[in-house]
XYZ file of C-alpha atoms in Angstrom:
723
model
C -0.008 -0.092 -0.032
C 2.762 2.279 0.873
C 4.622 1.619 -2.670
C 1.306 2.038 -4.328
C 0.694 5.476 -2.742
C 4.282 6.745 -3.505
C 3.623 5.391 -7.088
C 0.808 8.409 -7.466
C 3.668 10.749 -6.975
C 6.305 9.433 -9.024
C 6.581 10.079 -12.878
C 6.605 7.021 -14.409
C 7.812 8.125 -17.906
C 8.491 11.430 -19.974
C 4.810 10.649 -21.111
C 3.520 10.870 -17.834
C 5.355 14.242 -17.059
C 4.198 15.591 -20.406
C 0.736 14.770 -19.264
C 0.703 16.543 -15.901
C 2.170 19.450 -17.579
C -0.862 19.383 -20.005
C -3.151 19.087 -17.295
C -1.645 22.184 -15.659
C -1.560 24.132 -18.994
C -5.496 23.383 -19.544
C -6.574 24.741 -16.158
C -4.712 28.018 -16.776
C -5.838 28.502 -20.076
C -9.781 27.853 -19.029
C -9.260 30.654 -16.397
C -8.476 33.084 -19.355
C -11.646 32.131 -20.687
C -10.504 32.078 -24.411
C -13.040 32.262 -27.583
C -12.822 31.254 -31.026
C -14.797 32.209 -34.245
C -17.294 29.955 -35.509
C -20.539 29.754 -37.614
C -24.153 29.985 -36.563
C -26.559 26.888 -37.506
C -27.813 27.599 -40.951
C -31.476 28.359 -41.559
C -33.040 27.291 -44.891
C -36.148 29.334 -46.104
C -37.677 27.255 -49.120
C -40.219 29.957 -49.599
C -40.375 33.540 -49.249
C -39.341 35.270 -46.096
C -40.761 38.121 -44.182
C -38.189 40.187 -42.175
C -38.837 42.708 -39.615
C -35.768 44.820 -39.246
C -35.321 46.698 -35.951
C -32.489 49.555 -36.308
C -31.042 51.134 -33.178
C -30.782 54.939 -33.854
C -30.498 55.994 -30.303
C -27.305 58.462 -29.441
C -24.723 55.682 -28.728
C -25.237 54.403 -32.277
C -23.542 57.910 -33.441
C -20.050 56.771 -31.656
C -17.485 56.380 -34.587
C -14.085 54.725 -35.236
C -12.100 55.906 -37.860
C -14.735 57.886 -39.191
C -17.286 55.163 -39.198
C -20.261 55.022 -36.939
C -22.195 52.215 -35.450
C -25.199 53.168 -37.525
C -22.853 53.240 -40.463
C -21.788 49.591 -39.886
C -25.564 48.546 -39.362
C -26.816 50.406 -42.766
C -23.826 48.634 -44.593
C -25.001 45.053 -43.461
C -28.779 45.779 -44.234
C -27.658 46.906 -47.966
C -25.838 44.025 -48.206
C -28.993 41.934 -47.172
C -31.036 43.778 -49.570
C -28.583 43.063 -52.547
C -29.253 39.296 -52.113
C -32.986 39.164 -51.377
C -35.081 37.210 -53.639
C -38.558 37.688 -55.188
C -41.383 37.339 -52.634
C -39.509 38.578 -49.790
C -41.686 41.183 -47.718
C -40.092 43.862 -45.034
C -41.227 45.910 -42.100
C -38.911 48.675 -40.455
C -39.068 49.595 -36.994
C -36.600 52.323 -35.287
C -35.308 51.684 -31.696
C -34.510 54.996 -29.902
C -36.574 57.444 -31.747
C -39.936 58.513 -30.438
C -40.645 60.548 -33.428
C -42.149 58.225 -36.144
C -40.284 54.855 -34.775
C -42.448 52.793 -36.922
C -41.388 53.676 -40.472
C -42.780 50.939 -42.371
C -45.956 49.405 -40.833
C -47.586 47.289 -43.713
C -45.151 45.001 -45.197
C -43.676 46.033 -48.606
C -42.332 43.831 -51.147
C -40.173 46.901 -52.718
C -36.734 47.008 -51.602
C -36.336 50.261 -53.005
C -38.641 51.849 -50.638
C -36.763 49.860 -47.595
C -33.382 51.101 -49.220
C -34.551 54.831 -49.220
C -35.772 54.557 -45.655
C -32.360 53.151 -44.484
C -30.591 55.776 -46.408
C -32.144 58.619 -44.614
C -32.481 57.347 -41.121
C -30.241 59.258 -38.741
C -29.146 58.827 -34.958
C -31.323 60.754 -32.353
C -30.007 62.482 -29.263
C -31.929 60.471 -26.792
C -31.620 57.197 -25.047
C -33.558 53.930 -26.257
C -36.028 51.547 -24.276
C -36.229 48.289 -25.050
C -39.639 47.455 -23.584
C -41.223 50.115 -25.719
C -39.485 48.556 -28.909
C -40.572 45.086 -28.241
C -44.152 46.084 -27.338
C -44.195 47.971 -30.766
C -42.606 44.897 -32.696
C -45.348 42.737 -31.105
C -47.864 45.105 -32.608
C -46.225 44.801 -35.996
C -45.946 40.994 -35.716
C -49.850 40.861 -36.362
C -49.184 41.906 -39.867
C -46.600 39.155 -40.619
C -47.975 37.698 -43.656
C -46.648 33.974 -43.512
C -44.822 31.469 -41.078
C -41.233 32.024 -42.496
C -40.581 35.251 -40.178
C -37.498 36.762 -39.233
C -36.649 39.788 -36.884
C -33.204 41.081 -37.171
C -32.381 43.674 -34.524
C -29.216 45.948 -35.223
C -28.011 47.592 -31.988
C -24.893 48.103 -29.995
C -26.013 46.589 -26.817
C -25.597 49.670 -24.239
C -24.958 48.388 -20.750
C -27.520 51.382 -19.757
C -30.042 49.805 -21.918
C -29.694 45.967 -21.626
C -28.379 45.501 -18.102
C -32.044 45.124 -16.862
C -33.053 45.594 -13.266
C -34.581 42.549 -11.911
C -38.081 43.812 -11.404
C -38.185 44.576 -15.105
C -36.650 41.210 -16.599
C -39.698 39.151 -16.054
C -41.918 41.340 -18.283
C -39.036 42.045 -20.830
C -38.366 37.998 -20.991
C -42.314 37.862 -21.492
C -42.412 39.979 -24.566
C -39.165 38.682 -26.071
C -40.518 35.089 -25.708
C -43.767 36.337 -27.603
C -41.589 37.622 -30.392
C -39.492 34.350 -30.688
C -42.946 32.389 -30.893
C -43.744 34.849 -33.905
C -40.549 34.682 -35.690
C -36.757 33.897 -35.551
C -35.145 36.764 -33.627
C -31.465 37.413 -33.819
C -29.370 40.483 -32.211
C -26.915 41.890 -34.455
C -24.138 43.381 -32.209
C -22.633 46.415 -34.049
C -20.662 47.477 -31.091
C -17.110 48.136 -30.750
C -14.358 47.378 -27.846
C -13.544 51.245 -27.858
C -15.552 52.703 -25.017
C -13.536 55.888 -24.175
C -15.723 59.196 -24.280
C -16.123 62.403 -22.582
C -19.287 64.134 -22.136
C -20.962 67.465 -20.519
C -23.626 66.086 -18.233
C -24.906 69.135 -16.611
C -24.885 72.896 -15.743
C -25.928 74.646 -12.626
C -26.529 78.253 -11.871
C -28.086 79.603 -8.574
C -31.826 79.767 -8.684
C -32.166 83.244 -7.126
C -32.589 86.271 -9.235
C -29.343 87.441 -11.259
C -28.783 91.021 -11.976
C -26.767 92.842 -14.473
C -23.319 93.353 -13.648
C -23.478 90.837 -10.786
C -20.716 88.226 -10.800
C -22.400 84.939 -11.205
C -20.942 81.336 -10.282
C -21.604 78.887 -12.913
C -20.825 75.014 -12.420
C -20.375 72.639 -15.107
C -20.016 68.960 -14.635
C -17.774 66.828 -17.278
C -17.899 63.022 -17.185
C -15.081 60.648 -17.983
C -16.374 57.485 -19.161
C -12.947 55.837 -19.888
C -10.669 53.628 -17.977
C -7.536 55.802 -17.972
C -7.328 59.468 -17.122
C -7.969 62.107 -19.790
C -7.778 65.976 -20.285
C -9.901 68.356 -22.488
C -10.565 72.059 -22.720
C -13.891 73.370 -21.523
C -15.279 76.283 -23.538
C -18.120 78.843 -22.164
C -19.983 80.933 -24.434
C -22.687 83.422 -23.847
C -24.825 84.944 -26.623
C -22.519 83.187 -29.207
C -19.446 84.961 -27.673
C -16.284 83.111 -25.977
C -16.292 84.014 -22.302
C -13.848 81.631 -20.851
C -11.746 78.389 -21.809
C -10.222 76.070 -19.177
C -8.340 72.812 -19.735
C -9.445 70.423 -17.293
C -7.666 66.942 -16.012
C -10.274 64.119 -15.474
C -9.745 61.121 -13.329
C -10.584 57.512 -14.778
C -14.549 56.743 -14.686
C -15.442 59.808 -12.924
C -17.338 63.055 -12.900
C -15.761 66.521 -12.047
C -17.291 69.849 -11.637
C -15.653 72.966 -13.304
C -16.635 76.456 -12.013
C -16.720 79.836 -14.037
C -17.575 83.296 -12.888
C -20.000 85.262 -15.342
C -21.003 88.766 -15.324
C -23.947 89.544 -17.629
C -24.330 92.988 -19.182
C -27.721 92.188 -20.605
C -31.146 91.517 -19.473
C -33.571 88.611 -20.713
C -32.673 85.405 -21.096
C -29.101 84.728 -21.899
C -28.305 81.961 -24.068
C -24.980 79.948 -22.695
C -23.239 76.928 -24.140
C -20.534 74.853 -22.505
C -18.611 72.460 -25.009
C -15.630 70.336 -25.051
C -13.122 68.815 -27.749
C -14.267 66.528 -30.265
C -14.160 62.590 -29.345
C -15.760 59.525 -30.341
C -19.219 60.711 -29.376
C -19.858 64.374 -30.450
C -23.372 64.342 -29.454
C -22.843 65.004 -25.924
C -20.010 67.408 -26.153
C -22.250 70.511 -26.063
C -24.597 71.690 -23.614
C -26.914 74.565 -24.318
C -29.088 76.434 -21.477
C -30.348 80.022 -20.707
C -29.654 81.960 -17.750
C -32.545 84.693 -16.870
C -31.217 87.810 -15.848
C -33.046 90.959 -14.495
C -32.978 94.402 -15.702
C -35.060 97.279 -15.759
C -38.720 96.377 -14.635
C -41.481 98.284 -16.450
C -44.430 98.820 -14.308
C -47.769 100.293 -15.308
C -49.682 101.565 -12.503
C -53.431 101.890 -13.225
C -55.269 104.350 -10.880
C -58.558 106.486 -10.840
C -58.285 110.261 -10.532
C -58.752 111.089 -6.862
C -61.463 113.392 -5.878
C -59.769 114.886 -2.880
C -56.749 117.232 -2.996
C -55.409 117.035 0.520
C -54.223 113.322 0.049
C -52.146 111.345 -2.136
C -53.457 108.804 -4.659
C -52.319 104.997 -4.482
C -50.400 105.547 -7.553
C -48.105 108.156 -6.033
C -47.286 106.169 -2.717
C -46.521 103.145 -5.193
C -44.280 105.296 -7.484
C -42.583 106.663 -4.705
C -41.666 103.126 -3.156
C -40.503 101.966 -6.720
C -38.484 105.003 -7.214
C -36.642 104.650 -3.659
C -33.832 102.212 -2.877
C -34.613 99.834 -0.009
C -33.322 101.280 3.130
C -34.739 98.620 5.666
C -31.207 97.189 6.440
C -31.897 93.646 6.001
C -32.855 93.356 1.892
C -30.571 93.908 -1.073
C -30.642 97.295 -2.445
C -33.754 97.461 -5.278
C -32.929 97.237 -8.704
C -33.938 99.837 -11.100
C -37.715 100.038 -11.935
C -39.539 102.169 -14.275
C -43.332 103.032 -13.179
C -45.729 104.589 -15.587
C -49.145 105.845 -14.226
C -52.259 105.532 -16.148
C -56.000 106.173 -16.217
C -58.218 103.516 -16.596
C -58.986 104.964 -20.302
C -55.226 105.554 -20.917
C -54.854 101.930 -19.888
C -56.723 100.614 -22.699
C -54.823 102.243 -25.275
C -51.423 100.772 -23.823
C -49.966 97.870 -25.502
C -49.545 95.526 -22.243
C -46.652 93.452 -24.012
C -44.393 96.440 -23.200
C -44.606 96.158 -19.287
C -43.575 93.190 -17.200
C -45.972 94.169 -14.324
C -49.250 95.754 -13.691
C -50.531 97.239 -10.493
C -54.351 97.887 -10.919
C -55.535 100.221 -7.989
C -59.106 100.389 -9.357
C -61.009 100.569 -12.401
C -64.506 102.064 -11.558
C -65.935 100.591 -15.057
C -64.111 97.360 -15.525
C -65.550 95.756 -19.081
C -64.997 92.489 -20.392
C -62.340 93.627 -23.055
C -60.435 94.863 -20.184
C -60.797 91.536 -18.313
C -59.685 89.735 -21.497
C -56.637 91.822 -21.724
C -55.621 91.266 -18.354
C -56.123 87.469 -18.536
C -54.081 87.084 -21.549
C -51.142 89.523 -20.100
C -51.181 87.083 -17.154
C -51.177 83.820 -19.088
C -48.421 84.869 -20.891
C -46.045 85.277 -17.908
C -46.792 88.852 -16.703
C -47.660 89.701 -13.141
C -50.757 91.681 -12.176
C -51.143 93.553 -8.238
C -54.796 94.316 -7.674
C -55.594 96.656 -4.663
C -59.026 98.110 -3.650
C -60.439 101.605 -3.616
C -63.191 103.540 -2.761
C -64.573 103.027 -6.515
C -63.902 99.426 -6.923
C -67.222 97.795 -8.128
C -66.930 94.375 -6.230
C -69.770 92.673 -8.212
C -68.195 93.979 -11.460
C -64.830 92.565 -10.425
C -66.256 89.213 -9.414
C -68.430 88.619 -12.785
C -65.403 89.857 -14.954
C -62.282 88.867 -13.441
C -63.380 86.761 -10.516
C -64.377 82.925 -10.354
C -67.481 83.823 -12.836
C -65.376 85.653 -15.337
C -61.697 85.175 -16.229
C -61.133 83.566 -12.913
C -58.160 85.997 -12.314
C -58.837 86.986 -8.571
C -57.899 84.211 -6.117
C -61.260 84.519 -4.435
C -64.857 86.372 -4.413
C -64.782 89.915 -3.049
C -67.629 90.251 -0.287
C -68.150 93.425 1.572
C -65.980 96.266 3.013
C -64.905 95.846 6.504
C -64.197 99.217 8.353
C -63.150 100.683 11.801
C -62.685 103.916 13.219
C -59.357 104.493 14.491
C -60.759 106.930 17.195
C -63.634 104.365 18.396
C -61.491 101.142 18.621
C -58.138 99.027 17.858
C -57.134 98.963 14.060
C -56.775 95.920 12.459
C -53.120 94.455 12.421
C -51.117 91.504 10.353
C -51.752 88.396 11.957
C -50.200 85.163 10.404
C -47.734 85.257 7.627
C -46.348 82.576 4.939
C -42.481 82.588 6.152
C -41.376 80.637 3.187
C -42.910 83.275 0.534
C -40.485 85.429 -1.035
C -42.349 88.590 -0.500
C -42.427 88.475 3.450
C -39.622 85.832 4.175
C -37.048 88.349 5.468
C -39.521 89.778 7.912
C -39.419 86.645 10.016
C -35.942 87.688 11.328
C -36.430 91.476 11.472
C -38.687 92.441 13.683
C -37.436 96.024 13.700
C -39.298 96.263 10.084
C -42.597 96.768 12.306
C -44.534 94.562 9.867
C -46.907 93.491 12.713
C -47.780 96.821 14.056
C -48.907 98.060 10.899
C -52.731 99.361 11.284
C -55.310 98.673 8.669
C -58.888 100.736 8.744
C -60.476 99.146 6.096
C -60.341 95.927 3.991
C -62.395 94.010 1.745
C -63.543 90.774 3.058
C -62.635 87.702 0.744
C -63.656 84.245 0.387
C -61.429 81.839 -1.677
C -61.072 78.376 -2.522
C -58.194 76.182 -0.804
C -56.480 75.312 -4.091
C -52.896 74.474 -5.269
C -52.741 77.533 -7.239
C -53.824 80.040 -4.433
C -51.112 80.769 -1.557
C -52.216 83.049 1.425
C -49.270 85.248 2.204
C -50.520 87.549 4.888
C -53.567 87.366 6.991
C -55.125 89.812 9.379
C -55.601 88.997 13.157
C -59.226 88.426 12.267
C -58.416 85.547 10.204
C -59.530 87.312 6.801
C -56.784 87.348 4.028
C -54.702 90.681 3.246
C -52.751 89.267 0.792
C -53.258 86.368 -1.398
C -51.566 85.024 -4.560
C -52.735 83.059 -7.397
C -51.070 81.278 -10.337
C -52.638 81.836 -13.632
C -51.222 80.275 -16.641
C -47.428 81.616 -16.788
C -48.025 84.531 -14.782
C -48.985 85.437 -11.171
C -51.924 87.390 -9.658
C -51.400 89.276 -6.101
C -54.675 90.421 -4.461
C -54.208 93.066 -1.784
C -57.766 93.373 -0.057
C -56.844 97.148 1.244
C -55.775 100.195 -0.489
C -52.333 101.786 -0.473
C -53.472 105.052 0.896
C -53.953 106.845 4.168
C -57.602 106.696 4.062
C -57.734 102.878 4.666
C -54.699 102.571 6.873
C -51.104 103.514 7.912
C -49.452 100.889 5.904
C -48.036 103.212 3.360
C -46.185 105.300 6.133
C -44.747 102.152 7.601
C -40.932 100.981 7.206
C -42.461 97.720 5.879
C -44.306 99.050 2.853
C -41.090 99.840 0.680
C -39.521 96.283 0.856
C -43.029 94.722 0.610
C -43.741 96.705 -2.718
C -40.488 96.139 -4.289
C -40.578 92.448 -3.465
C -43.687 92.047 -4.775
C -43.024 93.623 -7.964
C -39.804 91.479 -8.266
C -41.881 88.421 -7.591
C -44.234 89.086 -10.102
C -41.918 89.982 -12.551
C -40.167 86.830 -12.350
C -41.588 83.829 -14.409
C -39.899 80.714 -13.166
C -41.380 78.365 -15.845
C -40.318 80.578 -18.501
C -37.251 78.405 -19.175
C -38.077 74.505 -19.138
C -35.294 71.950 -19.222
C -35.894 68.537 -20.504
C -33.925 65.453 -21.765
C -34.937 64.590 -25.319
C -37.122 61.211 -25.446
C -38.342 61.733 -21.982
C -41.958 62.494 -20.786
C -42.674 66.150 -21.082
C -42.236 68.129 -17.873
C -45.394 69.032 -15.809
C -44.502 72.702 -15.915
C -44.599 72.965 -19.787
C -47.707 75.037 -20.735
C -50.912 73.408 -21.815
C -51.658 72.927 -25.572
C -54.438 75.180 -25.498
C -52.199 78.401 -24.374
C -49.550 78.673 -27.450
C -50.230 78.494 -31.108
C -46.784 78.187 -32.633
C -43.422 76.393 -31.855
C -40.443 77.849 -33.476
C -36.577 76.565 -33.274
C -33.457 78.121 -32.412
C -33.249 79.624 -35.749
C -36.661 81.258 -35.254
C -38.393 78.815 -38.081
C -41.851 77.340 -37.362
C -41.302 73.630 -36.136
C -45.035 73.018 -35.414
C -48.298 74.978 -36.015
C -51.840 73.896 -35.230
C -52.292 72.685 -38.953
C -50.180 69.764 -38.037
C -51.960 66.536 -37.137
C -50.920 66.202 -33.681
C -53.462 66.493 -30.528
C -51.561 65.628 -27.879
C -48.748 67.664 -26.176
C -46.360 64.712 -25.884
C -46.652 63.735 -29.414
C -45.755 67.270 -30.380
C -42.646 67.413 -28.345
C -41.533 64.132 -29.589
C -41.919 65.553 -33.281
C -40.176 69.066 -32.498
C -37.712 68.746 -29.667
C -35.498 66.271 -31.368
C -32.068 68.069 -31.087
C -30.442 70.074 -28.207
C -30.927 73.646 -27.919
C -33.881 76.380 -27.328
C -37.540 75.746 -28.617
C -40.042 79.004 -28.400
C -43.754 78.634 -27.586
C -45.409 81.627 -28.667
C -48.644 82.841 -27.181
C -51.960 82.524 -28.982
C -53.302 85.985 -28.309
C -49.763 87.689 -29.203
C -46.852 86.404 -31.169
C -44.905 86.735 -27.847
C -42.803 84.023 -26.517
C -44.349 82.834 -23.167
C -42.250 79.649 -22.806
C -38.773 78.191 -23.894
C -37.938 74.576 -23.844
C -34.382 73.795 -23.623
C -33.665 70.226 -24.990
C -30.809 68.246 -23.790
C -29.257 64.993 -25.063
C -29.876 62.069 -22.866
C -26.373 61.359 -21.461
C -27.605 57.910 -19.976
C -25.955 56.601 -23.263
C -22.647 58.799 -23.120
C -20.950 55.775 -21.373
C -20.490 53.574 -24.316
C -19.880 50.212 -22.681
C -21.771 47.421 -23.937
C -23.017 44.311 -22.211
C -21.065 41.238 -23.207
C -22.866 38.660 -25.586
C -22.022 35.655 -23.321
C -23.285 37.568 -20.349
C -26.552 38.456 -22.242
C -27.261 34.973 -23.249
C -26.595 33.487 -20.202
C -28.469 35.818 -18.070
C -32.225 35.888 -16.799
C -33.209 38.136 -19.582
C -33.030 35.725 -22.502
C -33.010 32.477 -20.381
C -34.799 29.788 -22.083
C -35.562 31.727 -25.453
C -34.170 30.761 -28.833
C -32.654 34.124 -29.697
C -29.073 34.262 -31.176
C -26.922 37.103 -30.450
C -24.176 37.515 -33.301
C -21.675 39.981 -34.823
C -22.701 39.862 -38.538
C -25.420 38.372 -40.742
C -25.452 37.669 -44.555
C -27.762 36.022 -47.171
C -26.316 33.834 -49.617
C -28.175 34.041 -52.995
C -27.141 30.535 -53.801
C -29.219 28.573 -51.101
C -30.989 31.357 -49.181
C -29.218 30.632 -46.005
C -28.825 33.107 -43.013
C -25.277 32.574 -41.577
C -23.315 34.183 -39.086
C -19.416 34.682 -39.890
C -17.917 36.041 -36.774
C -19.636 34.696 -33.604
C -17.077 33.945 -30.927
C -17.743 30.722 -28.727
C -16.203 30.366 -25.117
C -14.079 27.321 -24.546
C -13.456 27.473 -21.112
C -15.889 24.430 -20.402
C -14.268 22.316 -23.211
C -10.838 22.826 -21.618
C -12.110 21.669 -18.180
C -13.590 18.672 -19.504
C -10.410 17.844 -21.175
C -8.562 18.709 -17.773
C -10.776 15.973 -16.053
C -10.145 13.368 -18.414
C -6.303 13.667 -18.288
C -6.658 13.705 -14.735
C -8.347 10.219 -14.877
C -5.733 8.952 -17.139
C -2.804 10.234 -14.639
C -4.178 8.261 -12.041
C -4.155 5.194 -14.247
C -0.321 5.849 -14.741
C -0.343 4.840 -11.148
C -2.000 1.693 -11.327
C -0.319 0.710 -14.864
C 1.648 2.590 -17.379
C 0.500 0.808 -20.422
C -3.334 0.907 -19.366
C -2.707 4.958 -19.116
C -1.004 5.210 -22.571
C -3.903 3.149 -23.976
C -6.594 5.357 -22.644
C -4.816 8.381 -23.620
C -4.465 7.099 -27.519
C -8.128 6.118 -27.100
C -9.043 9.792 -25.924
C -7.193 11.260 -28.769
C -8.669 8.955 -31.162
C -12.291 9.871 -29.814
C -11.550 13.558 -30.161
C -10.614 13.234 -33.792
C -13.890 11.283 -34.599
C -16.105 13.784 -32.739
C -14.675 16.931 -34.711
C -14.500 14.811 -38.097
C -18.158 13.524 -38.041
C -19.534 16.856 -36.189
C -21.573 15.246 -33.628
C -23.489 17.201 -31.006
C -21.961 17.950 -27.656
C -23.655 15.029 -25.777
C -22.675 12.453 -28.490
C -19.166 13.715 -28.530
C -18.700 13.533 -24.941
C -20.050 9.883 -24.801
C -17.870 8.790 -27.815
C -14.605 10.593 -26.394
C -15.070 8.654 -22.681
C -16.081 5.250 -24.769
C -12.882 5.361 -26.755
C -10.639 6.128 -23.770
C -11.945 3.337 -21.830
C -11.551 0.760 -24.950
C -8.224 2.166 -25.510
C -6.953 1.320 -21.865
C -8.854 -1.938 -22.041
C -7.059 -3.101 -25.257
C -3.709 -1.936 -23.836
C -4.306 -3.860 -20.612
C -5.466 -6.969 -22.534
C -2.523 -7.109 -24.889
C -0.163 -6.523 -21.727
C -1.410 -9.598 -19.872
C -1.632 -11.689 -22.983
C-alpha cells in the first residue's frame, strides 16, 4: 500500500511528465476564458421570407471608430442583405431609440427600393432607447406578418445602460421577447466596438435666485469621463455666441468633475449659454446649451383712478415713490431699477401690455369684458398683476368679470368692505404670514421692520377656495386674508384686500411698505416657468404650458417647427416630433406672437457611457434564459441557397478545456496503476476527439464517444499486456 501511494507521486515516464504539464496548462487556459470564431447554425427558407428589421438609432449609435459610426456599420449590413434578397420577400422597418415616427414601414412591403430609401435617410437621435417600448411595438407589427417564415433582425450596440435590465423588469421583458420568438426567429446583431472611451458634458448649474446685470455669478459645469484611463480636455463657455472663458481640465478615470466659471452678464433677459468640450468618439454629448434669466429694468404700469380730494395722495403716488426709492430697511439688497408708468383707466386701454412686466391695478371703476380679457391674456403669457382695492372698486363687477364667474383671475370672491374708526377702537393688525414666501420671508428675522404693528382701517372681506394655485401670504388677526397670490397660466396675480393710501390704513407710512412693494414687483416680474429643461425622448415636464395656451413652436433659428395645422392633438406627441435636437424651442402665445415659454432640449447622457453588455453575459443571463434568440456580430444572405449565416460569432472554450483537464486527470491516475493502461486510454482519448470533430457530432454524443474511446483504448492496452 505504501509503495502504491508513493507511485502516485512518481513520474513513470516522460509521457507521464508531459501529461501533467498539459493538465496544468489546460486549467490555466480555462481561467483565461478563451473564445474562437465559429458559424451559426444555418437556416434554410425554401419559400418567401418576411423580415422585420429593427434598427437602433439611439445616441450611442453615432459613436465612431476611424470615421465610421455604428449606424453606418448596421446600414452597410442591411444594404448587403437587400442586394441578395429574392422575389417574394417582404419587409417591415422599426426604429429603436426614436420617439418621432418609430414605425417607418408598418404594412409589409415587397419593394426593396422603398426600404433602401428609408434606411438611407435614417439618422441617429439624441435620446436613449427603451427596449421594452421597442419590443411592444414589434409585437404590434407581428400581427401584420404575412406568413410562417418570419425573421426579426435587430441591429443594436447593446449599451449597458439599456440592456443591463433591473431584476424588477426582467420578467416582463423576458415575456415580451418570448412572444416575439414564437412569432419569428429573433436575431440580435451586435454592432458595438471594443472602444468605449468618451467624455461628456452632463450638466450645468446656476443659482436659482434672481441674477442681476453686472453681478458676478458662479456657473458650475459637470464633465464626465467614461474612460478607464485619465484624460484631459478644453472646456469652453460661450454667452450669446461669444466666447467668455476656456479652461483645460484633467479628468480622473470613470469619474465626473465639476468646473466653475464666474460670469458677469451685461444684458437682461434670457442669456443663451453654451458649454462645449473637444471632439471625441461621441460628439452628441460634447455640447450643452441652456439659458440664464437676467433681471434688468422692470417696467411697471400703475392704473389708478383720479382722486376726488386734493388733500391726500393717490395710491399710484405712494407706489411710484416706493418704486423710485432704494430699500432702506437694512436687511434687503438694494432694489434694482424700476420704470413706473401711471395711467388712468381710459389711458390703460390704449397701452400695449406686452411692453410691461408688471401691472398694478389700483381700481378701475368700470371694468369691461375687454379689460378682463386683456388682463387674462397678459397674465397667462407670463405677466404679473397686483390688484388693490379703492373707494370706487365695483365688487360685483370684479367678481363677474375677473372673478371665478369670469376670467377667473382673482384668487377669491370679493364680499364686503369691513371698516373701523381709529378713534373708536383698535385697528386691524397683521396676523399670520407665510414665512417661506419671498415677499415676506425676510421679515421673520427682522422684527424692527414693524410689519406686525401696521394698522389697517379698512379691507374687503374675501372668500377663496383652498387650491394648489392659491397661496395665503398675509392674514389679518381676524383671520381674513390681506394678501393672496394665485398662479394663472404662466403668470401670477396678487390680491391686496386693502388700499395703498392713508384712508384705508397707515401701511404706506410704515417701514415695511417699501420692501413689501419692491419684493412684490420683483416676484411678479419673475416667471420661474419661462425656461423649461427637458431630456430629449423623456416625458414632457409638468410645468410645460398646456396645448391650448400656445399657437406656434419655433426652433433656435426662429423657424416654425410646429403649428396647429399639423396633425397632432397631444402635447407629448408634439414635443416628441419637435424637440429632437439640443437647443431652445420657443412657444408663442395664441393672443400675441410673444414667446411665453422656452423649452431647452438636452441630449440624454445615459448613453454617454459607451460600454456594452458582453454577449456571453446577455445569453446566459435571466433576460434571455430559455429563449431561442441568437446574438451575433454579422449576418449575410447567400444568394445560392438562401441561408442566413453568421461569420464572426465568438464561442467560449472554457468548459471544453475543463472537461479535457478532468479526463487527463483520470489518465494520470491510471499511470499510478499501470503505465500501459494509461497510455492506451490516452490514445483512445485522442482517437475519440478526432472522430467527434470529423463527424460533427452534437455535444452530448461527442462527450460519450470520447469517454468510450478512452475506456476502450485502456482496455485494449491492458489486455495485450496480460497476454
